[in-house]
Amino acid sequence: MTQSPEKSVYISSEELARQREFCTLCRELLFERFGEEPKAFVHTYGCQGNVADSERIKGMLAEMGFTFCDTAEEADFVLFNTCAVREHAEARVFGNVGALKPIKESKNNNMIIALCGCMTQQEHVAEKLRRSYDYVNLVFGTFAVWRLPERMYDLLRRRKRVFDVNEETGRIAEGIPAVRDRTFRAWLPIMYGCNNFCTYCIVPYVRGRERSREPEKVIDEAKELIASGAKEITLLGQNVNSYGKTASFDTDFPALLREIDALAGDFIIRFMTSHPKDCSEELLLAMSECEKVERHLHLPFQSGSDRILKAMNRGYTAEKYRSLVKRARELMPDIALTSDVIVGFPGETREDFDATLSLIRDVGFTSLFTFIYSPRVGTPAAAMEDPVPAKVKGVWFRELLKAQEDIASVRCKNEIGRKYRVLVEDFDGGYLSGRTSGNTVIKIPAETGDSVGEFAEAVVTHAGNWTLEGRLVPLEDS
Ligand code: SAH
Ligand code: SF4
Ligand code: F3S
């Protein structure tokens, strides 16, 4: 390696200080335009990576003087942070952007409408926004997030549309403050981008090459989160198992996990997503030995057919996947496995689909995120022959859902009588809710929501198909 990643990957502190100055300038212009306390509505689509981006975007907006509201109708600034992973996700965004037009018109065109995120990073989408959505004022791609203050300033000064979507590589911006909805659950990005180029997937094109945050930066943020009341920290990356691989430091993901586990405080750790091709013995050992890491592994297999896995460029076989599961269960008999699976990849046959069914039956996932293949512009799979009619794919999809429902309900029944320490996340309709160590939702009847944000001990009393019900038991001293 000839170039030091520190130099090329990080946005300089001078540049970030410049952006903070733009925040101050925007504050004045926003005041002129909207009066005191301009209101922003930020809506996030897609994965937790986007949620984490939105938290930093809100951090910048707060520095500009915005407060946040829950509907577009109340807002002076509306931002959609978009997802491009499937066509359905994109269609929904276009529909919701369309619905903003009458709201904006009734507000005398003063409202600012902005789009960012993965969709905007695709040329054809940016073009469509340019041509057909003239009431959208500001569009910025995933690589331009840190430059939002400057772009907002351009927009406010010139009162012309601003598009910042042409940058093709991503860098890391450290130190942007995050505004979080809930303090007790925190998303902590440890890396950005993806180098895997699974043939169906748009993510590497819209999120750029893999880049890992320095371990010290991640640890410092984890400490801050714990100090400010985080009880659950979820480490994020498209493929956390390759953390550090393209960086100049030596810390890999298992080592990072151990370091975070060793931090003082009463909190739990989760992480996602793990790619099977990089899921090492060391990771499974670290998981099994780290006290704060929950017993849940989200390990997307995508297909049970080796032929399809090869066409997807996934880099493992169904056999290798089964052996990983076996090893994980040897080390952690109580581990819950969840996964993503795609039905109807180009060229998939009934035989291939049967291999997927047989894999889910063999493994016994707690839950499964199932998707019908959706062609993405510019990906290799979009150019592959896809002879299977949508109707047939729909039949397979429903068959898969049914098979998984049967598996999940048996797994849920097996939970009856088990005791979990649960972080209480919500109180609604006389029930507290949280998740077991294995990430299954558990509802607990209660009189009040006083324990939201705290740990509670619960015994599972009833099982549904996907969720559990429990009752509170006194907390054991930990
Ligand atoms: N980095 C993660 C996945 C991120 S995308 C991983 O590799 O596991 C989340 C899920 O969306 C993927 O696991 C896949 O199952 C699904 N997905 C991605 N692209 C898709 C497409 N073009 N059509 C249908 N599903 C897709
Ligand atoms: Fe997409 Fe594959 Fe990267 Fe996951 S690992 S984000 S599926 S290219
Ligand atoms: Fe969607 Fe982008 Fe995440 S495409 S799944 S929001 S990385």
Short mmCIF file of C-alpha atoms and ligand atoms in Angstrom, two decimals:
data_model
loop_
_atom_site.label_atom_id
_atom_site.label_comp_id
_atom_site.label_asym_id
_atom_site.label_seq_id
_atom_site.Cartn_x
_atom_site.Cartn_y
_atom_site.Cartn_z
CA MET A 1 0.00 0.00 0.00
CA THR A 2 1.57 3.29 -1.04
CA GLN A 3 -0.92 5.72 0.36
CA SER A 4 -1.71 6.09 4.03
CA PRO A 5 -5.45 5.55 4.51
CA GLU A 6 -5.50 8.25 7.22
CA LYS A 7 -4.57 10.85 4.64
CA SER A 8 -6.97 9.76 1.96
CA VAL A 9 -9.93 8.57 3.98
CA TYR A 10 -10.54 11.30 6.56
CA ILE A 11 -12.09 14.67 6.04
CA SER A 12 -9.75 17.16 7.63
CA SER A 13 -10.63 18.90 10.87
CA GLU A 14 -10.11 22.26 9.09
CA GLU A 15 -12.76 21.33 6.56
CA LEU A 16 -15.17 20.25 9.29
CA ALA A 17 -14.51 23.50 11.18
CA ARG A 18 -15.38 25.35 7.97
CA GLN A 19 -18.65 23.49 7.83
CA ARG A 20 -19.43 24.56 11.38
CA GLU A 21 -18.93 28.15 10.28
CA PHE A 22 -21.48 27.55 7.55
CA CYS A 23 -23.87 26.36 10.26
CA THR A 24 -23.58 29.77 11.93
CA LEU A 25 -24.14 31.56 8.63
CA CYS A 26 -27.16 29.35 7.86
CA ARG A 27 -28.60 30.09 11.29
CA GLU A 28 -28.87 33.79 10.38
CA LEU A 29 -30.32 33.18 6.93
CA LEU A 30 -32.80 30.66 8.27
CA PHE A 31 -33.89 33.15 10.88
CA GLU A 32 -34.54 35.74 8.14
CA ARG A 33 -36.52 33.23 6.12
CA PHE A 34 -38.50 31.36 8.77
CA GLY A 35 -38.25 33.45 11.92
CA GLU A 36 -37.27 32.05 15.27
CA GLU A 37 -36.98 28.26 15.68
CA PRO A 38 -37.18 26.93 12.14
CA LYS A 39 -38.56 23.38 12.15
CA ALA A 40 -37.12 20.36 10.38
CA PHE A 41 -38.74 17.03 9.60
CA VAL A 42 -36.25 14.26 8.78
CA HIS A 43 -37.62 10.94 7.56
CA THR A 44 -35.31 7.97 7.17
CA TYR A 45 -35.80 4.98 4.86
CA GLY A 46 -33.62 1.89 4.61
CA CYS A 47 -31.09 0.39 6.95
CA GLN A 48 -29.59 1.40 10.29
CA GLY A 49 -26.65 2.88 8.39
CA ASN A 50 -29.08 5.48 7.10
CA VAL A 51 -30.54 5.96 10.57
CA ALA A 52 -27.04 6.67 11.87
CA ASP A 53 -26.45 9.14 9.01
CA SER A 54 -29.71 10.89 9.82
CA GLU A 55 -28.62 11.29 13.44
CA ARG A 56 -25.55 13.20 12.26
CA ILE A 57 -27.57 15.16 9.72
CA LYS A 58 -29.87 16.17 12.56
CA GLY A 59 -26.77 17.13 14.55
CA MET A 60 -25.79 19.56 11.77
CA LEU A 61 -29.35 20.85 11.44
CA ALA A 62 -29.49 21.48 15.19
CA GLU A 63 -26.30 23.54 14.87
CA MET A 64 -28.07 25.61 12.24
CA GLY A 65 -30.81 26.33 14.77
CA PHE A 66 -33.46 23.81 13.69
CA THR A 67 -35.74 22.08 16.11
CA PHE A 68 -37.43 18.86 15.00
CA CYS A 69 -41.07 18.04 14.32
CA ASP A 70 -42.95 14.85 13.49
CA THR A 71 -44.78 15.76 10.28
CA ALA A 72 -43.95 17.41 6.98
CA GLU A 73 -46.94 19.74 7.39
CA GLU A 74 -45.38 21.49 10.37
CA ALA A 75 -41.90 21.73 8.84
CA ASP A 76 -39.92 24.49 7.16
CA PHE A 77 -37.31 21.97 6.04
CA VAL A 78 -38.25 18.44 4.97
CA LEU A 79 -35.54 15.87 4.34
CA PHE A 80 -35.97 12.31 3.10
CA ASN A 81 -32.92 10.11 3.63
CA THR A 82 -33.53 7.43 1.01
CA CYS A 83 -32.78 3.76 0.32
CA ALA A 84 -32.10 2.21 -3.10
CA VAL A 85 -31.82 -1.45 -2.19
CA ARG A 86 -35.04 -2.56 -3.90
CA GLU A 87 -37.41 -1.00 -6.41
CA HIS A 88 -40.23 -1.00 -3.88
CA ALA A 89 -38.16 1.20 -1.54
CA GLU A 90 -37.53 3.70 -4.32
CA ALA A 91 -41.15 3.77 -5.48
CA ARG A 92 -42.26 4.59 -1.95
CA VAL A 93 -39.90 7.55 -1.76
CA PHE A 94 -41.07 8.96 -5.10
CA GLY A 95 -44.67 8.58 -3.92
CA ASN A 96 -43.95 10.39 -0.67
CA VAL A 97 -41.98 13.16 -2.42
CA GLY A 98 -45.00 13.64 -4.70
CA ALA A 99 -47.22 14.05 -1.63
CA LEU A 100 -45.03 16.96 -0.46
CA LYS A 101 -45.91 19.09 -3.49
CA PRO A 102 -49.40 20.18 -2.34
CA ILE A 103 -48.07 20.73 1.19
CA LYS A 104 -45.35 22.98 -0.16
CA GLU A 105 -47.76 24.84 -2.43
CA SER A 106 -50.07 25.56 0.47
CA LYS A 107 -47.08 26.95 2.38
CA ASN A 108 -46.26 29.49 -0.33
CA ASN A 109 -43.23 27.73 -1.66
CA ASN A 110 -41.19 28.79 1.32
CA MET A 111 -40.67 25.27 2.53
CA ILE A 112 -37.34 23.65 1.62
CA ILE A 113 -37.55 20.08 0.36
CA ALA A 114 -34.40 18.00 0.36
CA LEU A 115 -33.43 14.45 -0.56
CA CYS A 116 -30.28 12.57 0.37
CA GLY A 117 -29.13 8.99 0.80
CA CYS A 118 -28.54 6.03 -1.47
CA MET A 119 -31.16 6.77 -4.13
CA THR A 120 -29.72 10.18 -4.91
CA GLN A 121 -26.29 8.71 -5.50
CA GLN A 122 -27.59 7.01 -8.68
CA GLU A 123 -27.29 9.12 -11.79
CA HIS A 124 -30.67 8.20 -13.26
CA VAL A 125 -32.44 9.12 -10.03
CA ALA A 126 -30.65 12.47 -9.71
CA GLU A 127 -31.62 13.13 -13.33
CA LYS A 128 -35.25 12.28 -12.68
CA LEU A 129 -35.30 14.63 -9.68
CA ARG A 130 -33.72 17.37 -11.77
CA ARG A 131 -36.24 17.03 -14.58
CA SER A 132 -39.50 16.04 -12.95
CA TYR A 133 -39.40 17.29 -9.37
CA ASP A 134 -38.63 20.98 -9.65
CA TYR A 135 -40.04 21.67 -6.19
CA VAL A 136 -37.24 19.60 -4.63
CA ASN A 137 -34.67 22.24 -3.66
CA LEU A 138 -31.68 20.33 -2.34
CA VAL A 139 -30.27 16.93 -3.27
CA PHE A 140 -27.08 15.55 -1.76
CA GLY A 141 -25.50 12.13 -2.08
CA THR A 142 -24.15 9.80 0.59
CA PHE A 143 -20.61 11.10 0.10
CA ALA A 144 -21.67 14.72 0.58
CA VAL A 145 -23.48 14.39 3.92
CA TRP A 146 -20.74 16.19 5.88
CA ARG A 147 -21.02 19.14 3.43
CA LEU A 148 -24.69 19.77 4.18
CA PRO A 149 -24.04 23.11 5.99
CA GLU A 150 -22.23 24.53 2.96
CA ARG A 151 -24.90 23.29 0.57
CA MET A 152 -27.67 24.67 2.75
CA TYR A 153 -25.86 28.00 2.75
CA ASP A 154 -25.61 27.93 -1.10
CA LEU A 155 -29.31 27.25 -1.29
CA LEU A 156 -30.32 29.98 1.15
CA ARG A 157 -28.04 32.56 -0.45
CA ARG A 158 -28.72 31.87 -4.09
CA ARG A 159 -32.28 30.64 -3.77
CA LYS A 160 -31.54 28.21 -6.57
CA ARG A 161 -31.75 24.42 -6.53
CA VAL A 162 -28.59 22.72 -5.27
CA PHE A 163 -27.45 19.23 -6.38
CA ASP A 164 -24.36 17.70 -4.77
CA VAL A 165 -24.34 14.14 -6.05
CA ASN A 166 -21.30 13.83 -8.27
CA GLU A 167 -18.65 12.78 -5.81
CA GLU A 168 -17.69 9.16 -6.36
CA THR A 169 -15.75 8.22 -3.29
CA GLY A 170 -16.62 8.37 0.33
CA ARG A 171 -14.49 9.63 3.16
CA ILE A 172 -14.98 9.53 6.92
CA ALA A 173 -16.11 12.62 8.79
CA GLU A 174 -15.39 12.31 12.51
CA GLY A 175 -16.80 14.51 15.24
CA ILE A 176 -20.15 15.51 13.75
CA PRO A 177 -22.52 15.60 16.72
CA ALA A 178 -25.48 13.21 16.55
CA VAL A 179 -29.04 13.99 17.60
CA ARG A 180 -30.59 10.72 18.74
CA ASP A 181 -34.26 9.94 19.24
CA ARG A 182 -33.61 7.66 22.19
CA THR A 183 -30.64 7.75 24.49
CA PHE A 184 -30.81 4.18 25.73
CA ARG A 185 -30.44 2.51 22.30
CA ALA A 186 -27.58 3.68 20.13
CA TRP A 187 -26.33 2.92 16.63
CA LEU A 188 -22.57 3.06 16.34
CA PRO A 189 -21.16 2.89 12.80
CA ILE A 190 -17.75 1.24 12.79
CA MET A 191 -17.30 1.25 9.02
CA TYR A 192 -18.86 2.55 5.84
CA GLY A 193 -19.23 1.25 2.30
CA CYS A 194 -18.81 -2.24 0.92
CA ASN A 195 -16.25 -4.01 -1.26
CA ASN A 196 -18.15 -7.21 -1.89
CA PHE A 197 -20.10 -6.42 -5.02
CA CYS A 198 -22.72 -9.13 -4.66
CA THR A 199 -24.08 -9.12 -8.19
CA TYR A 200 -27.63 -8.11 -7.23
CA CYS A 201 -26.69 -5.31 -4.86
CA ILE A 202 -26.58 -1.54 -5.36
CA VAL A 203 -24.93 -0.75 -2.03
CA PRO A 204 -21.27 -0.75 -3.19
CA TYR A 205 -22.18 1.68 -5.97
CA VAL A 206 -24.02 4.13 -3.76
CA ARG A 207 -21.97 3.79 -0.59
CA GLY A 208 -18.49 3.47 -2.05
CA ARG A 209 -15.50 1.43 -0.94
CA GLU A 210 -15.16 -0.06 2.48
CA ARG A 211 -13.60 2.27 5.04
CA SER A 212 -13.23 1.55 8.74
CA ARG A 213 -13.23 4.11 11.51
CA GLU A 214 -10.16 4.06 13.71
CA PRO A 215 -10.70 1.83 16.75
CA GLU A 216 -9.89 4.72 19.12
CA LYS A 217 -12.65 6.80 17.55
CA VAL A 218 -15.15 3.96 17.87
CA ILE A 219 -14.17 3.29 21.50
CA ASP A 220 -14.36 6.98 22.39
CA GLU A 221 -17.83 7.22 20.90
CA ALA A 222 -18.90 4.04 22.74
CA LYS A 223 -17.67 5.58 26.02
CA GLU A 224 -19.58 8.79 25.32
CA LEU A 225 -22.71 6.82 24.53
CA ILE A 226 -22.46 4.81 27.74
CA ALA A 227 -21.84 7.98 29.75
CA SER A 228 -24.93 9.57 28.25
CA GLY A 229 -27.15 6.63 29.13
CA ALA A 230 -26.90 4.10 26.29
CA LYS A 231 -27.87 0.60 27.49
CA GLU A 232 -27.66 -1.08 24.09
CA ILE A 233 -25.01 -0.33 21.50
CA THR A 234 -25.38 -1.81 18.02
CA LEU A 235 -22.20 -1.77 15.97
CA LEU A 236 -22.98 -1.11 12.33
CA GLY A 237 -21.40 -1.94 9.01
CA GLN A 238 -22.46 -3.63 5.77
CA ASN A 239 -19.97 -6.34 6.63
CA VAL A 240 -18.62 -5.84 10.14
CA ASN A 241 -16.52 -8.99 9.82
CA SER A 242 -14.17 -7.22 7.44
CA TYR A 243 -13.65 -4.28 9.82
CA GLY A 244 -10.09 -2.99 9.57
CA LYS A 245 -9.14 -5.11 6.57
CA THR A 246 -8.48 -2.17 4.28
CA ALA A 247 -7.12 0.08 7.02
CA SER A 248 -3.61 0.75 8.28
CA PHE A 249 -4.36 -0.25 11.87
CA ASP A 250 -4.29 -3.84 13.15
CA THR A 251 -7.54 -4.08 15.10
CA ASP A 252 -9.97 -6.51 13.50
CA PHE A 253 -13.65 -6.94 14.36
CA PRO A 254 -13.25 -9.61 17.05
CA ALA A 255 -10.60 -7.45 18.75
CA LEU A 256 -12.85 -4.37 18.56
CA LEU A 257 -15.73 -6.36 20.02
CA ARG A 258 -13.55 -7.46 22.94
CA GLU A 259 -12.41 -3.89 23.57
CA ILE A 260 -15.95 -2.54 23.67
CA ASP A 261 -17.06 -5.46 25.83
CA ALA A 262 -14.35 -4.53 28.33
CA LEU A 263 -15.65 -0.96 28.79
CA ALA A 264 -17.14 -0.19 32.19
CA GLY A 265 -20.91 0.13 32.46
CA ASP A 266 -24.12 -1.83 32.36
CA PHE A 267 -24.92 -2.17 28.68
CA ILE A 268 -25.40 -4.80 25.97
CA ILE A 269 -23.78 -5.05 22.56
CA ARG A 270 -25.27 -6.12 19.25
CA PHE A 271 -23.83 -5.88 15.76
CA MET A 272 -24.80 -6.19 12.12
CA THR A 273 -24.28 -7.29 9.45
CA SER A 274 -21.99 -10.32 9.35
CA HIS A 275 -21.01 -11.71 5.98
CA PRO A 276 -20.59 -15.50 6.09
CA LYS A 277 -17.45 -15.42 3.95
CA ASP A 278 -15.65 -13.37 6.63
CA CYS A 279 -17.24 -14.95 9.70
CA SER A 280 -14.18 -16.34 11.46
CA GLU A 281 -13.59 -18.76 14.30
CA GLU A 282 -12.10 -15.81 16.16
CA LEU A 283 -15.35 -13.85 15.84
CA LEU A 284 -17.41 -16.75 17.18
CA LEU A 285 -14.95 -17.19 20.05
CA ALA A 286 -15.06 -13.47 20.84
CA MET A 287 -18.86 -13.56 20.83
CA SER A 288 -18.94 -16.54 23.11
CA GLU A 289 -16.46 -15.00 25.55
CA CYS A 290 -17.77 -11.42 25.65
CA GLU A 291 -20.28 -11.01 28.47
CA LYS A 292 -22.06 -8.01 27.04
CA VAL A 293 -22.52 -9.34 23.52
CA GLU A 294 -26.03 -10.69 23.04
CA ARG A 295 -26.58 -14.23 21.74
CA HIS A 296 -27.74 -13.21 18.31
CA LEU A 297 -26.01 -13.56 14.98
CA HIS A 298 -27.55 -12.03 11.87
CA LEU A 299 -25.82 -14.00 9.13
CA PRO A 300 -27.44 -13.49 5.71
CA PHE A 301 -27.14 -16.57 3.49
CA GLN A 302 -29.20 -15.23 0.52
CA SER A 303 -29.58 -18.67 -1.15
CA GLY A 304 -29.14 -22.33 -0.29
CA SER A 305 -27.98 -23.22 -3.81
CA ASP A 306 -24.25 -23.19 -4.58
CA ARG A 307 -24.94 -22.37 -8.21
CA ILE A 308 -26.91 -19.27 -7.24
CA LEU A 309 -24.46 -18.28 -4.49
CA LYS A 310 -21.74 -18.33 -7.13
CA ALA A 311 -23.82 -16.22 -9.52
CA MET A 312 -24.43 -13.82 -6.63
CA ASN A 313 -20.67 -13.60 -5.97
CA ARG A 314 -21.16 -14.39 -2.31
CA GLY A 315 -17.90 -16.27 -1.79
CA TYR A 316 -19.15 -19.28 0.23
CA THR A 317 -21.09 -22.48 -0.29
CA ALA A 318 -24.19 -23.75 1.50
CA GLU A 319 -21.94 -26.36 3.11
CA LYS A 320 -19.60 -23.69 4.47
CA TYR A 321 -22.64 -21.82 5.82
CA ARG A 322 -23.92 -24.94 7.58
CA SER A 323 -20.53 -25.54 9.14
CA LEU A 324 -20.42 -21.95 10.46
CA VAL A 325 -23.82 -22.45 12.06
CA LYS A 326 -22.67 -25.73 13.58
CA ARG A 327 -19.58 -24.12 15.06
CA ALA A 328 -21.54 -21.13 16.38
CA ARG A 329 -23.92 -23.52 18.16
CA GLU A 330 -21.08 -25.63 19.57
CA LEU A 331 -19.69 -22.50 21.19
CA MET A 332 -23.05 -20.91 22.05
CA PRO A 333 -25.84 -23.51 22.22
CA ASP A 334 -28.43 -20.82 22.91
CA ILE A 335 -27.48 -18.55 20.01
CA ALA A 336 -30.31 -17.21 17.84
CA LEU A 337 -29.63 -17.04 14.13
CA THR A 338 -31.40 -14.72 11.73
CA SER A 339 -30.80 -14.20 8.06
CA ASP A 340 -31.66 -12.50 4.77
CA VAL A 341 -32.74 -14.49 1.75
CA ILE A 342 -33.53 -13.57 -1.83
CA VAL A 343 -36.13 -15.46 -3.86
CA GLY A 344 -36.09 -15.39 -7.65
CA PHE A 345 -32.52 -14.36 -8.41
CA PRO A 346 -32.04 -14.45 -12.23
CA GLY A 347 -31.84 -18.05 -13.43
CA GLU A 348 -33.02 -19.57 -10.14
CA THR A 349 -34.81 -22.89 -10.69
CA ARG A 350 -37.20 -24.83 -8.52
CA GLU A 351 -34.28 -27.05 -7.59
CA ASP A 352 -32.26 -24.03 -6.41
CA PHE A 353 -35.23 -22.79 -4.44
CA ASP A 354 -35.64 -26.23 -2.83
CA ALA A 355 -32.02 -25.95 -1.67
CA THR A 356 -32.94 -22.66 0.04
CA LEU A 357 -35.92 -24.33 1.72
CA SER A 358 -33.77 -27.18 2.89
CA LEU A 359 -31.18 -24.77 4.34
CA ILE A 360 -33.75 -22.86 6.36
CA ARG A 361 -35.17 -26.14 7.70
CA ASP A 362 -31.71 -27.42 8.63
CA VAL A 363 -30.64 -24.23 10.38
CA GLY A 364 -33.86 -23.25 12.11
CA PHE A 365 -33.63 -19.47 11.99
CA THR A 366 -35.41 -17.43 14.63
CA SER A 367 -36.48 -15.01 11.95
CA LEU A 368 -35.81 -14.41 8.31
CA PHE A 369 -35.92 -11.28 6.17
CA THR A 370 -37.23 -12.49 2.85
CA PHE A 371 -37.00 -10.52 -0.38
CA ILE A 372 -38.07 -11.08 -3.95
CA TYR A 373 -35.16 -10.24 -6.23
CA SER A 374 -35.36 -6.69 -7.54
CA PRO A 375 -33.17 -5.68 -10.50
CA ARG A 376 -30.98 -2.64 -9.76
CA VAL A 377 -29.68 -0.44 -12.58
CA GLY A 378 -25.98 -0.96 -13.21
CA THR A 379 -25.55 -4.18 -11.24
CA PRO A 380 -24.36 -7.33 -13.05
CA ALA A 381 -27.47 -9.32 -12.11
CA ALA A 382 -29.73 -6.77 -13.81
CA ALA A 383 -28.20 -7.88 -17.13
CA MET A 384 -28.68 -11.62 -16.47
CA GLU A 385 -31.42 -13.68 -18.09
CA ASP A 386 -34.38 -13.91 -15.77
CA PRO A 387 -36.87 -16.34 -17.30
CA VAL A 388 -38.93 -17.20 -14.21
CA PRO A 389 -42.24 -15.29 -14.28
CA ALA A 390 -43.01 -12.95 -11.38
CA LYS A 391 -46.05 -15.07 -10.55
CA VAL A 392 -43.91 -18.15 -9.96
CA LYS A 393 -41.51 -16.15 -7.81
CA GLY A 394 -44.52 -15.01 -5.79
CA VAL A 395 -45.55 -18.63 -5.21
CA TRP A 396 -42.05 -19.56 -4.05
CA PHE A 397 -41.92 -16.49 -1.83
CA ARG A 398 -45.14 -17.44 -0.05
CA GLU A 399 -43.92 -21.02 0.32
CA LEU A 400 -40.78 -19.72 1.97
CA LEU A 401 -42.75 -17.49 4.34
CA LYS A 402 -44.96 -20.39 5.35
CA ALA A 403 -41.99 -22.70 5.95
CA GLN A 404 -40.28 -20.05 8.07
CA GLU A 405 -43.45 -19.32 10.02
CA ASP A 406 -43.65 -22.97 11.05
CA ILE A 407 -39.99 -22.98 12.08
CA ALA A 408 -40.23 -19.71 13.99
CA SER A 409 -43.34 -20.73 15.89
CA VAL A 410 -41.66 -23.94 17.08
CA ARG A 411 -38.62 -21.94 18.15
CA CYS A 412 -40.84 -19.48 20.00
CA LYS A 413 -42.61 -22.33 21.85
CA ASN A 414 -39.23 -23.63 22.96
CA GLU A 415 -38.64 -20.30 24.68
CA ILE A 416 -41.46 -20.80 27.18
CA GLY A 417 -40.07 -20.90 30.71
CA ARG A 418 -36.77 -19.23 29.82
CA LYS A 419 -35.68 -16.15 31.69
CA TYR A 420 -34.19 -13.08 30.00
CA ARG A 421 -32.77 -9.77 31.03
CA VAL A 422 -34.56 -7.44 28.65
CA LEU A 423 -33.96 -3.79 27.87
CA VAL A 424 -37.43 -2.27 28.01
CA GLU A 425 -37.92 -0.20 24.88
CA ASP A 426 -41.54 0.82 24.88
CA PHE A 427 -44.86 0.85 26.72
CA ASP A 428 -48.07 0.62 24.74
CA GLY A 429 -51.56 -0.68 25.44
CA GLY A 430 -50.68 -2.09 28.85
CA TYR A 431 -47.58 -3.92 27.60
CA LEU A 432 -43.90 -3.22 27.97
CA SER A 433 -41.84 -4.43 25.05
CA GLY A 434 -38.22 -5.31 24.52
CA ARG A 435 -36.14 -8.06 22.96
CA THR A 436 -34.61 -11.25 24.27
CA SER A 437 -30.90 -11.86 23.96
CA GLY A 438 -31.66 -13.56 20.65
CA ASN A 439 -33.49 -10.44 19.42
CA THR A 440 -37.03 -11.85 19.59
CA VAL A 441 -39.64 -9.29 20.61
CA ILE A 442 -41.13 -9.94 24.05
CA LYS A 443 -44.20 -8.19 25.45
CA ILE A 444 -44.77 -7.97 29.15
CA PRO A 445 -48.04 -6.84 30.76
CA ALA A 446 -47.46 -3.92 33.10
CA GLU A 447 -49.31 -1.09 34.78
CA THR A 448 -46.87 1.68 33.89
CA GLY A 449 -44.06 2.46 31.47
CA ASP A 450 -41.73 3.60 34.23
CA SER A 451 -39.15 0.96 33.32
CA VAL A 452 -38.76 2.08 29.68
CA GLY A 453 -35.04 2.50 29.10
CA GLU A 454 -34.14 0.16 31.97
CA PHE A 455 -33.30 -3.52 32.17
CA ALA A 456 -35.97 -5.86 33.47
CA GLU A 457 -35.96 -9.58 34.13
CA ALA A 458 -38.74 -11.54 32.45
CA VAL A 459 -39.80 -15.16 32.16
CA VAL A 460 -41.40 -16.22 28.88
CA THR A 461 -44.99 -17.33 29.50
CA HIS A 462 -46.57 -17.50 26.02
CA ALA A 463 -45.33 -17.87 22.47
CA GLY A 464 -46.79 -16.51 19.25
CA ASN A 465 -45.45 -17.17 15.77
CA TRP A 466 -42.86 -14.40 15.91
CA THR A 467 -43.10 -12.83 19.31
CA LEU A 468 -43.17 -13.84 22.95
CA GLU A 469 -45.09 -12.81 26.02
CA GLY A 470 -43.59 -12.82 29.46
CA ARG A 471 -44.01 -11.73 33.03
CA LEU A 472 -41.70 -9.65 35.15
CA VAL A 473 -39.63 -11.29 37.85
CA PRO A 474 -37.49 -9.41 40.37
CA LEU A 475 -34.13 -8.31 38.94
CA GLU A 476 -31.21 -10.44 40.04
CA ASP A 477 -28.13 -8.61 41.26
CA SER A 478 -25.68 -8.57 38.42
N1 SAH B 1 -24.58 -6.05 3.74
C1 SAH B 1 -25.62 -6.91 4.07
C2 SAH B 1 -26.90 -6.65 3.35
C3 SAH B 1 -27.36 -5.28 3.05
S1 SAH B 1 -28.78 -5.15 2.03
C4 SAH B 1 -25.18 -8.33 3.73
O1 SAH B 1 -24.41 -8.54 2.85
O2 SAH B 1 -25.69 -9.21 4.36
C5 SAH B 1 -29.98 -6.07 2.97
C6 SAH B 1 -30.55 -7.23 2.25
O3 SAH B 1 -31.31 -6.78 1.14
C7 SAH B 1 -29.55 -8.19 1.65
O4 SAH B 1 -29.03 -9.08 2.58
C8 SAH B 1 -30.36 -8.88 0.59
O5 SAH B 1 -31.02 -10.01 1.10
C9 SAH B 1 -31.39 -7.84 0.20
N2 SAH B 1 -31.13 -7.29 -1.12
C10 SAH B 1 -30.07 -6.55 -1.52
N3 SAH B 1 -30.19 -6.25 -2.82
C11 SAH B 1 -31.34 -6.81 -3.27
C12 SAH B 1 -31.99 -6.86 -4.52
N4 SAH B 1 -31.48 -6.29 -5.59
N5 SAH B 1 -33.17 -7.53 -4.60
C13 SAH B 1 -33.71 -8.13 -3.50
N6 SAH B 1 -33.12 -8.12 -2.31
C14 SAH B 1 -31.94 -7.47 -2.17
FE1 SF4 B 2 -24.63 -5.66 -0.77
FE2 SF4 B 2 -23.19 -7.85 -0.68
FE3 SF4 B 2 -22.17 -5.57 0.23
FE4 SF4 B 2 -24.11 -6.78 1.57
S1 SF4 B 2 -22.05 -7.59 1.22
S2 SF4 B 2 -23.98 -4.62 1.06
S3 SF4 B 2 -25.34 -7.68 -0.05
S4 SF4 B 2 -22.70 -6.05 -1.89
FE1 F3S B 3 -30.68 1.03 1.57
FE2 F3S B 3 -28.46 2.36 1.35
FE3 F3S B 3 -28.90 0.96 3.51
S1 F3S B 3 -29.43 1.22 -0.27
S2 F3S B 3 -30.17 -0.72 2.78
S3 F3S B 3 -30.08 2.69 2.87
S4 F3S B 3 -26.94 1.30 2.53
#
